[in-house]
Short mmCIF file of C-alpha atoms and ligand atoms in Angstrom, two decimals:
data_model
loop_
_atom_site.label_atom_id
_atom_site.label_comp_id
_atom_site.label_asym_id
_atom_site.label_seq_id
_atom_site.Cartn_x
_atom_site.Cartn_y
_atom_site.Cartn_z
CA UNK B 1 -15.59 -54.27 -15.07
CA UNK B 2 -13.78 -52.94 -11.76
CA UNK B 3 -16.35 -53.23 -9.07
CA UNK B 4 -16.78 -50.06 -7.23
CA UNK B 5 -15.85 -49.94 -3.84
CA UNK B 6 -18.75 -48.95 -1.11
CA UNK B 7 -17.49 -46.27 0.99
CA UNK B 8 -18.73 -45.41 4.50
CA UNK B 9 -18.74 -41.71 5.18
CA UNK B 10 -17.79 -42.19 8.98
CA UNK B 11 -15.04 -44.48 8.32
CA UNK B 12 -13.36 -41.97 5.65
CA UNK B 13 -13.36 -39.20 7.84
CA UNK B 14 -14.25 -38.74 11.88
CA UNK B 15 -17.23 -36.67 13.15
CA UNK B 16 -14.75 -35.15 15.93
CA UNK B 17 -12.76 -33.62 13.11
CA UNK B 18 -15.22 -32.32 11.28
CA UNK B 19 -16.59 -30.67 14.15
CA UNK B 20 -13.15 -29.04 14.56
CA UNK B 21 -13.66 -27.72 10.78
CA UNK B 22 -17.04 -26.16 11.44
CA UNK B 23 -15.75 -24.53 14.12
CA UNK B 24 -12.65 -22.71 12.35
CA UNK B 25 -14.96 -22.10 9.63
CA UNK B 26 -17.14 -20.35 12.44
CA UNK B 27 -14.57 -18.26 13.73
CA UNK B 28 -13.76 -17.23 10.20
CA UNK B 29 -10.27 -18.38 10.35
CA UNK B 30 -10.45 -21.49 8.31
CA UNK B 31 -7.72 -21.96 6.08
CA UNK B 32 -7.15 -23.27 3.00
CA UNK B 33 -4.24 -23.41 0.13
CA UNK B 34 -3.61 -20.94 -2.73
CA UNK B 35 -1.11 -20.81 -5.29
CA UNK B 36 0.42 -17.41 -5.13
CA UNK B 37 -0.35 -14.65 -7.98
CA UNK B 38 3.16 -13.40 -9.48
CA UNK B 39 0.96 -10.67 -11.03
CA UNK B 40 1.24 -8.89 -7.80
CA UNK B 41 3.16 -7.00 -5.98
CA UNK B 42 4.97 -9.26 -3.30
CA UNK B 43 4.45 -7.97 0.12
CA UNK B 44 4.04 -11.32 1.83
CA UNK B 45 7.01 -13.36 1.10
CA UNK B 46 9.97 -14.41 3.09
CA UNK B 47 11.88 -14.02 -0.11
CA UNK B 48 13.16 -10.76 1.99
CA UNK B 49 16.41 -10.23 -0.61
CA UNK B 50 14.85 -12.19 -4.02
CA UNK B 51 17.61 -14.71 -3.76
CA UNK B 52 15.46 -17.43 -4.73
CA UNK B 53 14.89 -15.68 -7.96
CA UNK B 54 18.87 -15.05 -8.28
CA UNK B 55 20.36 -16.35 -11.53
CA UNK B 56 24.03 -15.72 -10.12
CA UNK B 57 22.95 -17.69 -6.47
CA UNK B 58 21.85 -20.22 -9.44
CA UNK B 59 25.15 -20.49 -11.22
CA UNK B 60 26.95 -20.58 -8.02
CA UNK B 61 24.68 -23.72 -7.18
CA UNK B 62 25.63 -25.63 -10.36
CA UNK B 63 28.90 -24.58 -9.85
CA UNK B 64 29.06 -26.05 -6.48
CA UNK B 65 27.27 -29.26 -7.94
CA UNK B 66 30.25 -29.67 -10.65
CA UNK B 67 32.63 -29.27 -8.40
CA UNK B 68 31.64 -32.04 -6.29
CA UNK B 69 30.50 -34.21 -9.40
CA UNK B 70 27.54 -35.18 -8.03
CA UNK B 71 25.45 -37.84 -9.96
CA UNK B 72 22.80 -37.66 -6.79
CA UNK B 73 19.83 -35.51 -6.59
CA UNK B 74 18.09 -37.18 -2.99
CA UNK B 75 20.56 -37.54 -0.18
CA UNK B 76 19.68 -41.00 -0.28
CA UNK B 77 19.17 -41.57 3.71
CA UNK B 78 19.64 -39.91 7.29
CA UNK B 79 22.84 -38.25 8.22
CA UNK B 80 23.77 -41.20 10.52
CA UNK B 81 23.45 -43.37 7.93
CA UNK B 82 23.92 -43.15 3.68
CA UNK B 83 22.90 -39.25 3.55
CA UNK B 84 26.02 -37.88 4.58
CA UNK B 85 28.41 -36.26 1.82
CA UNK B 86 31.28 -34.14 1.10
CA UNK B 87 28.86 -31.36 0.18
CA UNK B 88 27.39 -31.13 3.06
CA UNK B 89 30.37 -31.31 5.24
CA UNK B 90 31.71 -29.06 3.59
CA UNK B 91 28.74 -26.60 3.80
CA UNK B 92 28.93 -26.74 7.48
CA UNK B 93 32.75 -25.83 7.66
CA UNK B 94 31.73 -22.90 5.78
CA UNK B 95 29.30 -22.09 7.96
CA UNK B 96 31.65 -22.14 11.07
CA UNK B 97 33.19 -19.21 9.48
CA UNK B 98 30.59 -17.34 7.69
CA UNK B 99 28.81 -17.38 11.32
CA UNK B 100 32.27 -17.43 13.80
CA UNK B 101 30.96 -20.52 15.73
CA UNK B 102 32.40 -23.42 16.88
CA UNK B 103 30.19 -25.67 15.10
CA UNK B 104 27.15 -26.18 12.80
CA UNK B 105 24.38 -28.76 12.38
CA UNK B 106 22.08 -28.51 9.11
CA UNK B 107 18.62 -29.41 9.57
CA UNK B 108 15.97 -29.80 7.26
CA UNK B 109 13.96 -27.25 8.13
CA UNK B 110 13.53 -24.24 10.82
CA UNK B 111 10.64 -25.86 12.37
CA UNK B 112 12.89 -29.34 12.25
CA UNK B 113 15.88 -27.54 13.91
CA UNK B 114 13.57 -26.06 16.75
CA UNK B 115 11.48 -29.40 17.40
CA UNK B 116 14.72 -31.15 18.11
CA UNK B 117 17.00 -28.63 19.58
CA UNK B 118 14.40 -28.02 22.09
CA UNK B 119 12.51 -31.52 22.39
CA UNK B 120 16.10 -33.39 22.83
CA UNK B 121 18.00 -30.28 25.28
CA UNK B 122 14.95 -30.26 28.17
CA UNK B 123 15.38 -32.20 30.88
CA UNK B 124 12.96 -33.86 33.38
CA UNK B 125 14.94 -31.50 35.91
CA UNK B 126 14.99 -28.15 33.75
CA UNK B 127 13.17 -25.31 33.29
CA UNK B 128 12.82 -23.79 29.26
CA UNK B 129 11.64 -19.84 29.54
CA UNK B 130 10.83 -18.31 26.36
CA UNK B 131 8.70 -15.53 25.07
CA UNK B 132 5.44 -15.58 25.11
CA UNK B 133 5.59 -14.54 21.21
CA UNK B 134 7.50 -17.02 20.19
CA UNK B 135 7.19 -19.05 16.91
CA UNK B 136 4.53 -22.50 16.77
CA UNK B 137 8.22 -24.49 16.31
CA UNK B 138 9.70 -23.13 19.51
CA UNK B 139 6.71 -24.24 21.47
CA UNK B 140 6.17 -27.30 19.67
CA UNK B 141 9.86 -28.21 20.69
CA UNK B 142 9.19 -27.43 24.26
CA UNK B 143 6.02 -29.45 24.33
CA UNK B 144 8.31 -32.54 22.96
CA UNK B 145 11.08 -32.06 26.10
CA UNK B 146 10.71 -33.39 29.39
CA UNK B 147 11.20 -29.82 30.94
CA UNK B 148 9.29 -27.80 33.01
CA UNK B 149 8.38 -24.59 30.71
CA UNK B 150 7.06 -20.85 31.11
CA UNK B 151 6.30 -17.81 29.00
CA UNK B 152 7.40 -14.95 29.90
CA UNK B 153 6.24 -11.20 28.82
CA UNK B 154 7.01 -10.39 24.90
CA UNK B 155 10.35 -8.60 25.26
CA UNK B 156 9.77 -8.00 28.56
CA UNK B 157 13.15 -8.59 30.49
CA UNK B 158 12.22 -6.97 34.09
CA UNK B 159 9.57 -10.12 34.27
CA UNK B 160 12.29 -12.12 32.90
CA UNK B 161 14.22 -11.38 35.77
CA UNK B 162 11.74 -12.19 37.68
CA UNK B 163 10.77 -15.22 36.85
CA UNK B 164 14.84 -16.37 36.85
CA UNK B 165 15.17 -15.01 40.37
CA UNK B 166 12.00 -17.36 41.36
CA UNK B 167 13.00 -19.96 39.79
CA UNK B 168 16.83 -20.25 39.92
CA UNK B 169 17.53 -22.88 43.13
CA UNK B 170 14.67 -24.91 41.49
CA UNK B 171 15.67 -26.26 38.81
CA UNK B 172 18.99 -28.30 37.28
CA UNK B 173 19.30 -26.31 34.47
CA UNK B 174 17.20 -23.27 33.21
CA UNK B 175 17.04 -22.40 29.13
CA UNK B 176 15.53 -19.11 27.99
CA UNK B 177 14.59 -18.90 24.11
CA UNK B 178 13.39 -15.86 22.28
CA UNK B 179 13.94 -14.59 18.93
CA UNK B 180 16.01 -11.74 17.11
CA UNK B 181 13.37 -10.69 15.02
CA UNK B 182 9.45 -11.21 16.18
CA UNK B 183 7.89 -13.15 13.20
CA UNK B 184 4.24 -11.70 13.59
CA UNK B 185 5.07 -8.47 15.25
CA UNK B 186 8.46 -7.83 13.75
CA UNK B 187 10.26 -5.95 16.33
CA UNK B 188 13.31 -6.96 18.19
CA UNK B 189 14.87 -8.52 21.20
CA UNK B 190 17.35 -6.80 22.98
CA UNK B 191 20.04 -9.52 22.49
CA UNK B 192 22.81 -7.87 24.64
CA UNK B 193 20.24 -7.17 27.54
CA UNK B 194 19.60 -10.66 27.59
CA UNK B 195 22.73 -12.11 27.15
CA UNK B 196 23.76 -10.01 29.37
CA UNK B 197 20.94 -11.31 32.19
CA UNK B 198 21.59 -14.95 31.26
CA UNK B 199 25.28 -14.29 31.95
CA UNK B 200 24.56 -13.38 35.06
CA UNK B 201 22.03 -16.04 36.20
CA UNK B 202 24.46 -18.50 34.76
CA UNK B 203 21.52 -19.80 32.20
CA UNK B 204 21.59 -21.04 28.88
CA UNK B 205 20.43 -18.59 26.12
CA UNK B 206 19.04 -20.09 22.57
CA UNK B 207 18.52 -17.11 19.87
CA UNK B 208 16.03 -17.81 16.51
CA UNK B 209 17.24 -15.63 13.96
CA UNK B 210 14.82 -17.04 11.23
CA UNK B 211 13.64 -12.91 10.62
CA UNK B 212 17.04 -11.11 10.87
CA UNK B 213 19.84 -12.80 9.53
CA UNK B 214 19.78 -10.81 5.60
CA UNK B 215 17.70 -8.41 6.73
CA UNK B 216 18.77 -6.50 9.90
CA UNK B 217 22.79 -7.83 9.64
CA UNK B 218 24.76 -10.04 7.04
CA UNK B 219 25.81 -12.77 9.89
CA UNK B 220 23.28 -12.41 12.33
CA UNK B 221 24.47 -12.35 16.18
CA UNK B 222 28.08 -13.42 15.54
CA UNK B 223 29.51 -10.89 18.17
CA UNK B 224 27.38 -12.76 20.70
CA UNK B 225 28.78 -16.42 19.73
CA UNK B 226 30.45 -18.12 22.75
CA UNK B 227 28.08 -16.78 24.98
CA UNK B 228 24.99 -18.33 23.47
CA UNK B 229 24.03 -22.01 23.75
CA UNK B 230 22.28 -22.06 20.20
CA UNK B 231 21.76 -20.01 17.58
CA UNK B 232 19.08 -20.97 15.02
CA UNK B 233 19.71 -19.97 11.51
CA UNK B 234 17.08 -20.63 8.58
CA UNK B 235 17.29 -20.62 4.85
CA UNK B 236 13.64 -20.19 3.96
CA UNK B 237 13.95 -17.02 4.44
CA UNK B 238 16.66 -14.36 3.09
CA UNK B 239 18.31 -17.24 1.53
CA UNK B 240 15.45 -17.54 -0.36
CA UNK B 241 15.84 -21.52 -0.19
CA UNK B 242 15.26 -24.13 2.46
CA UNK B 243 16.59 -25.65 5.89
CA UNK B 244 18.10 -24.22 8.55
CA UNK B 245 21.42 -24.77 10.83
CA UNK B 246 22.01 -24.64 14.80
CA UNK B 247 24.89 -23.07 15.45
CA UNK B 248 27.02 -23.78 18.89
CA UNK B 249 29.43 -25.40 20.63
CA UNK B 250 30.96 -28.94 19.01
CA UNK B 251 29.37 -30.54 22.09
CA UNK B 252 26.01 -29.14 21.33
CA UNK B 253 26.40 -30.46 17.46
CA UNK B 254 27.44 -34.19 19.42
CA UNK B 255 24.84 -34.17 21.57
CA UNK B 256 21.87 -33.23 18.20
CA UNK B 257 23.46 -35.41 16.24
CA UNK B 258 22.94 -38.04 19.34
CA UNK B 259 19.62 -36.89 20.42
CA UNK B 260 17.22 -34.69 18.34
CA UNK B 261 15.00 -36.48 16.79
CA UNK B 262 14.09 -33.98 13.56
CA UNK B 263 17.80 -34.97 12.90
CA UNK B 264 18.17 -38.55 13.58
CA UNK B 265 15.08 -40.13 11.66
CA UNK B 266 14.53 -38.03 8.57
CA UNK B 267 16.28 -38.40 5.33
CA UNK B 268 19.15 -35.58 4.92
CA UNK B 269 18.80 -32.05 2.70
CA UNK B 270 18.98 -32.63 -1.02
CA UNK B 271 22.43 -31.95 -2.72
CA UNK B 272 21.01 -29.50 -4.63
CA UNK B 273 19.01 -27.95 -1.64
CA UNK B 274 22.70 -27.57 -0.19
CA UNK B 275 24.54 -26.57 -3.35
CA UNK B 276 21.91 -23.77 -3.56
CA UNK B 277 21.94 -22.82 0.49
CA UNK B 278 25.67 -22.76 0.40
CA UNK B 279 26.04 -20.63 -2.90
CA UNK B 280 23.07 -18.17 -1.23
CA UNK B 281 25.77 -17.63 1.19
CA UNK B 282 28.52 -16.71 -0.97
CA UNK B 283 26.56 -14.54 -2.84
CA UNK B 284 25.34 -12.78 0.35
CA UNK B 285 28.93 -12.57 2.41
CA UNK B 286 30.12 -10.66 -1.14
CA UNK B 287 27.58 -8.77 -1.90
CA UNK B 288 25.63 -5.77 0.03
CA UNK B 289 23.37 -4.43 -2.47
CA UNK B 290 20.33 -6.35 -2.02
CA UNK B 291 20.87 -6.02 1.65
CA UNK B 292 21.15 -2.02 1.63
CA UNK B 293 18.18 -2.31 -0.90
CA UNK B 294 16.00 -3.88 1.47
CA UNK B 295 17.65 -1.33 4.45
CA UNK B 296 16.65 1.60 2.40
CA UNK B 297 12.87 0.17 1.81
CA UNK B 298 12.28 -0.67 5.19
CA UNK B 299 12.87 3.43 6.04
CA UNK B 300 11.05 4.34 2.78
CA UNK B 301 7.87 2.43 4.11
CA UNK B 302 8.21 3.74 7.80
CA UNK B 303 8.20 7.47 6.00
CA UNK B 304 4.94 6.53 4.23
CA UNK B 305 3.02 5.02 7.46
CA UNK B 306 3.76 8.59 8.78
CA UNK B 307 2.95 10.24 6.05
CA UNK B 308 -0.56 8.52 5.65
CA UNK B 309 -1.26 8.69 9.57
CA UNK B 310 -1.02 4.85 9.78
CA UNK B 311 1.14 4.79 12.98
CA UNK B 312 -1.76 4.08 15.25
CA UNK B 313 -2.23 0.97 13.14
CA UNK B 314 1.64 -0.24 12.95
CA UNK B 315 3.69 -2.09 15.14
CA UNK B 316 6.96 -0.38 15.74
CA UNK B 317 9.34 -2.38 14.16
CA UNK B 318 12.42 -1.72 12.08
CA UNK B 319 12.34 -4.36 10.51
CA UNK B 320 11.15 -6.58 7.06
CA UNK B 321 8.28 -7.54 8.66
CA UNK B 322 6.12 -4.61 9.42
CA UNK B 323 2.33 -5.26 10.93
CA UNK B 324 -0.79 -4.01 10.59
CA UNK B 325 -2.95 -4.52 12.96
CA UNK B 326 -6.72 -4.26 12.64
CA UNK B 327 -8.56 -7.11 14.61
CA UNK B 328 -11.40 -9.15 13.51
CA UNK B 329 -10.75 -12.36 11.27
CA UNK B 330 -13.22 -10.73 8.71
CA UNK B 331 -11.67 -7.15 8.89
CA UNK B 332 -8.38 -8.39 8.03
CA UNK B 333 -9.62 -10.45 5.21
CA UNK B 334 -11.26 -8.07 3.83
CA UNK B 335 -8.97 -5.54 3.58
CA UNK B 336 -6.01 -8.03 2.29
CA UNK B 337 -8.83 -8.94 -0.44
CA UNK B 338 -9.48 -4.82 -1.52
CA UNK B 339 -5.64 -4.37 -1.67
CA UNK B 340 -5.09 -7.95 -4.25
CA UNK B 341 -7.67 -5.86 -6.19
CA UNK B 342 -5.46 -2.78 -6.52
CA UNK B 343 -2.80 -5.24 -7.18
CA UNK B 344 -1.19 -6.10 -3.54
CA UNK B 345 -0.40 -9.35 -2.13
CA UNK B 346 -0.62 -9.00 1.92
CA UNK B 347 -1.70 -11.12 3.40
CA UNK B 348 -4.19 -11.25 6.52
CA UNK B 349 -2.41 -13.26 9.83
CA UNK B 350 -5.75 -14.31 11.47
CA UNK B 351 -6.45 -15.63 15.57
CA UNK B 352 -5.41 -18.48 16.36
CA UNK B 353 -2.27 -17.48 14.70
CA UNK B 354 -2.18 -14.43 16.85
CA UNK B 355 -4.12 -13.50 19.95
CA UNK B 356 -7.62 -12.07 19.35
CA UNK B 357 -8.36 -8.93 18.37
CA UNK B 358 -4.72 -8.47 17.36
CA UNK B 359 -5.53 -10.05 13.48
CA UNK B 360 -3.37 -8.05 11.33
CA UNK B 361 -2.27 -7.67 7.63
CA UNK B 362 1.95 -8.43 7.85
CA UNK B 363 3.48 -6.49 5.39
CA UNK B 364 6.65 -8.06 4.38
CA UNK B 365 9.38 -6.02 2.59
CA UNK B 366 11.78 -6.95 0.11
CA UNK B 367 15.10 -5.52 -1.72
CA UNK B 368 13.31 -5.68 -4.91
CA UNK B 369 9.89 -3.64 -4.12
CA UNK B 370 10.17 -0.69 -5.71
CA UNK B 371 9.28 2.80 -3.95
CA UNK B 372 5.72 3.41 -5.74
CA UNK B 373 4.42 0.08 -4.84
CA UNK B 374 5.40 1.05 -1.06
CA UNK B 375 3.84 4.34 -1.59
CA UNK B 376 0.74 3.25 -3.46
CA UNK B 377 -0.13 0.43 -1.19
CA UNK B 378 0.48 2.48 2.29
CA UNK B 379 -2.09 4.71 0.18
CA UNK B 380 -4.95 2.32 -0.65
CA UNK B 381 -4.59 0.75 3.04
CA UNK B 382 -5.34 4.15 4.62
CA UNK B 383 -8.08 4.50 2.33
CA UNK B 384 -9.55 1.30 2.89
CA UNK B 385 -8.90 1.96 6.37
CA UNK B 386 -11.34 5.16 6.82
CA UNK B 387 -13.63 3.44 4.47
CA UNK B 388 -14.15 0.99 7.20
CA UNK B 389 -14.20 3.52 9.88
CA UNK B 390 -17.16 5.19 7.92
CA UNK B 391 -19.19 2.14 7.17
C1 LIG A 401 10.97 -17.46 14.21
C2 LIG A 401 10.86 -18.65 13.31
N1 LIG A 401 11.56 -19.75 13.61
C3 LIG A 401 11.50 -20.85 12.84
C4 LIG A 401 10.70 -20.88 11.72
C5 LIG A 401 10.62 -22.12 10.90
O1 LIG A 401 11.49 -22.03 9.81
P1 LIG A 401 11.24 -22.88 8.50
O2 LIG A 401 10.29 -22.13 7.66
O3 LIG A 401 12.60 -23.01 7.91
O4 LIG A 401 10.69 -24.20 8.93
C6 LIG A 401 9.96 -19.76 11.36
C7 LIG A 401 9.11 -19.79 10.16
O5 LIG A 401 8.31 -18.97 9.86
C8 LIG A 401 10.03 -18.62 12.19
O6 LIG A 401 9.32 -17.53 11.90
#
C-alpha cells in the first residue's frame, strides 16, 4: 500500500495569498472560471464577425495546411531557433500587404506582442506616454522597460500636449501609446489628431488596434502606416483565432526579433494556429458581409438604447463594444445574472478591472446577433434597471 503523504497546510499555500483572496472576495470582485453557455445569446465575445465558427475560414485553413504539406502540428521551438517555417513566413509577407507596412512580426498573443514591444523599445533615457485607459498588456509592457512612463487623460489630447511640451528637452526619446478602439469603454482615439501631434513633436506613436481592425475598418489604420512606429494587430478577436502581429518598419521587426522577450523565449504559433489566422484573412479581405452585418447591428443597438432611455447609462461609442455602466461590483453582477435568466450572456466588468464606481455590463456585438435579441435584451436591461431604481 502507497503511503499517504502528510501535507502541511502552510507549506501548500501562503497565508499572504490567502489574505489577498479574502480580500477580493470582500470587495465582491473575486473571480473565478466558467465554461461559457452556447444556449445564450452571445453578447460578450470577441468573436465580433463569428469567424471562429466559419466553416469556409476552416476549409481555407486545411487548404493552407495541404498546400504546405505539413506533417507538424507544434512549431516545435522559438522562432530563432527550430520554430520557424515556410508557413509562417509566408503569413507575414501576406500581411505586409493585407496591412501596407513595411514589415510584420507574429507574436503569440496580444498581450505577448505588447509585453515585448514595449518592455524591449523603453529606454533608461525615454519617456513612454500612454492613456490612462489603456489595456493591463500595455502597462504591463511599460512596467518591463527601463523608461520613464506617464498616463495621460483618456483621449484627452490638449493634456497630451501638455505633457509633450513639459517633457520634450527631457528625455532621449519620448513614445506615446493609445489604442484605436477603448477595450472597456469602447470609444475611439482620434488617430489623425494624434498622429498629427506626434508628427509635430517629432515622437514615436504605437497604435493597439486589438478592438477595431474587423469591426470599425477591414485593414485597420493602413492610411496612417509610415508615420506610426507600431501598429499592434490581434487575432483573438475579429479573426476569431489567436496571436497577434506588430506591424512597422523592417528595423523595428530586427530590433523584436533581437530584443523582446515574449518573442525570443517562447515556442512559436502552431501551424495550424497560422494556417487558420492567415485563411481568417483571406476570407475577410474578400468578403464584406459579416463586416456590414456587424456595421448595421452596432446602429440597430444605438437606436434601441434611445429608444429605451438607456443613454444616461451608455458610453458613447460607435463601436462593437458598447458599455453599460452601473457601478457597484454587486449591481453589475446582479443584473448580468437577471439577463442569463432571460437568456443573455453579458457579462459584468467589475473594479479593479475598471475604476470604482464605473463597474459596468460590456455589451459586445457581433455580425451574427440577430435584431430581436438586440431589441429584447436593451428591453429587459431597462427593466431591470428601474427595478433597481425602485428597490
Ligand atoms: C487593447 C488590447 N490589446 C491587447 C489585448 C491582448 O490581446 P490577446 O487577447 O491577443 O492577448 C487585448 C485583449 O483583450 C486588448 O483589449
Amino acid at each position: 500500500m502507497k503511503k499517504k503523504l502528510s501535507q502541511n497546510p502552510k507549506l501548500i499555500f501562503p497565508d499572504s495569498l490567502k489574505q489577498k483572496l479574502t480580500l477580493r472576495s470582500k470587495e465582491g470582485a473575486l473571480r473565478s472560471l466558467r465554461t461559457t453557455n452556447p444556449q445564450l445569446t452571445d453578447f460578450s465575445s470577441n468573436d465580433y464577425l463569428g469567424f471562429s465558427n466559419n466553416g469556409l475560414i476552416s476549409d481555407f485553413a486545411q487548404d493552407k495546411l495541404q498546400a504546405y504539406s505539413s506533417q507538424l502540428h507544434g512549431a516545435t521551438g522559438s522562432r530563432l531557433l527550430t520554430g520557424n517555417y515556410d508557413m509562417i513566413e509566408d503569413f507575414e509577407s501576406y500581411l505586409k500587404n493585407y496591412y501596407k507596412t513595411e514589415a510584420v512580426t507574429v507574436f503569440n498573443s496580444g498581450y505577448d506582442a505588447n509585453l515585448g514591444l514595449l518592455s524591449s523599445v523603453g529606454q533608461r533615457l525615454d519617456l513612454i506616454l500612454f492613456d490612462e485607459l489603456s489595456h493591463a498588456s500595455i502597462r504591463d509592457g511599460i512596467a518591463l522597460s527601463k523608461a520613464k512612463a506617464y498616463k495621460f487623460q483618456h483621449n484627452n489630447l490638449e493634456d497630451l500636449e501638455q505633457k509633450l511640451t513639459r517633457f520634450k528637452d527631457q528625455f532621449e526619446t519620448i513614445y506615446v501609446i493609445t489604442e484605436h478602439v477603448f477595450s472597456m469603454d469602447g470609444d475611439y482615439a482620434d488617430v489623425e489628431a494624434i498622429v498629427k501631434l506626434c508628427e509635430r513633436f517629432g515622437v514615436y506613436l504605437i497604435l493597439d488596434e486589438a478592438h477595431s481592425v474587423g469591426t470599425i475598418s477591414r485593414k485597420g489604420c493602413d492610411h496612417f502606416d509610415g508615420k506610426l512606429f507600431a501598429r499592434i494587430i490581434t487575432f483573438g478577436k475579429s479573426f476569431g483565432s489567436h496571436g497577434a502581429a506588430v506591424l512597422g518598419a523592417n528595423e523595428l521587426k530586427q530590433y523584436l526579433i533581437n530584443f523582446a522577450k515574449s518573442f525570443i523565449y517562447t515556442t512559436a504559433p502552431s501551424v495550424g494556429t497560422t494556417a487558420r489566422n492567415w485563411a481568417a484573412h483571406l476570407y475577410l479581405e474578400a468578403n464584406s458581409t459579416d463586416f456590414e452585418a456587424l456595421r448595421s447591428n452596432v446602429e440597430y443597438f444605438q437606436k434601441h438604447i434611445k429608444a429605451n432611455q438607456l443613454s444616461g447609462f451608455f458610453i458613447e461609442s460607435q463601436s462593437a463594444i458598447q458599455s453599460c455602466v452601473i457601478g457597484g461590483n454587486e449591481n453589475v453582477k446582479l443584473i448580468s445574472k437577471q439577463l442569463k435568466v432571460n437568456g443573455f450572456d453579458v457579462r459584468p466588468i467589475l473594479s479593479p478591472t475598471v475604476p470604482k464606481g464605473k463597474e459596468r455590463l460590456r455589451f459586445c456585438l457581433h455580425s451574427y446577433n440577430i435584431k430581436e435579441e438586440i431589441e429584447a435584451a436593451l428591453h429587459s436591461l431597462a427593466n431591470h434597471l428601474i427595478e433597481k431604481e425602485n428597490e
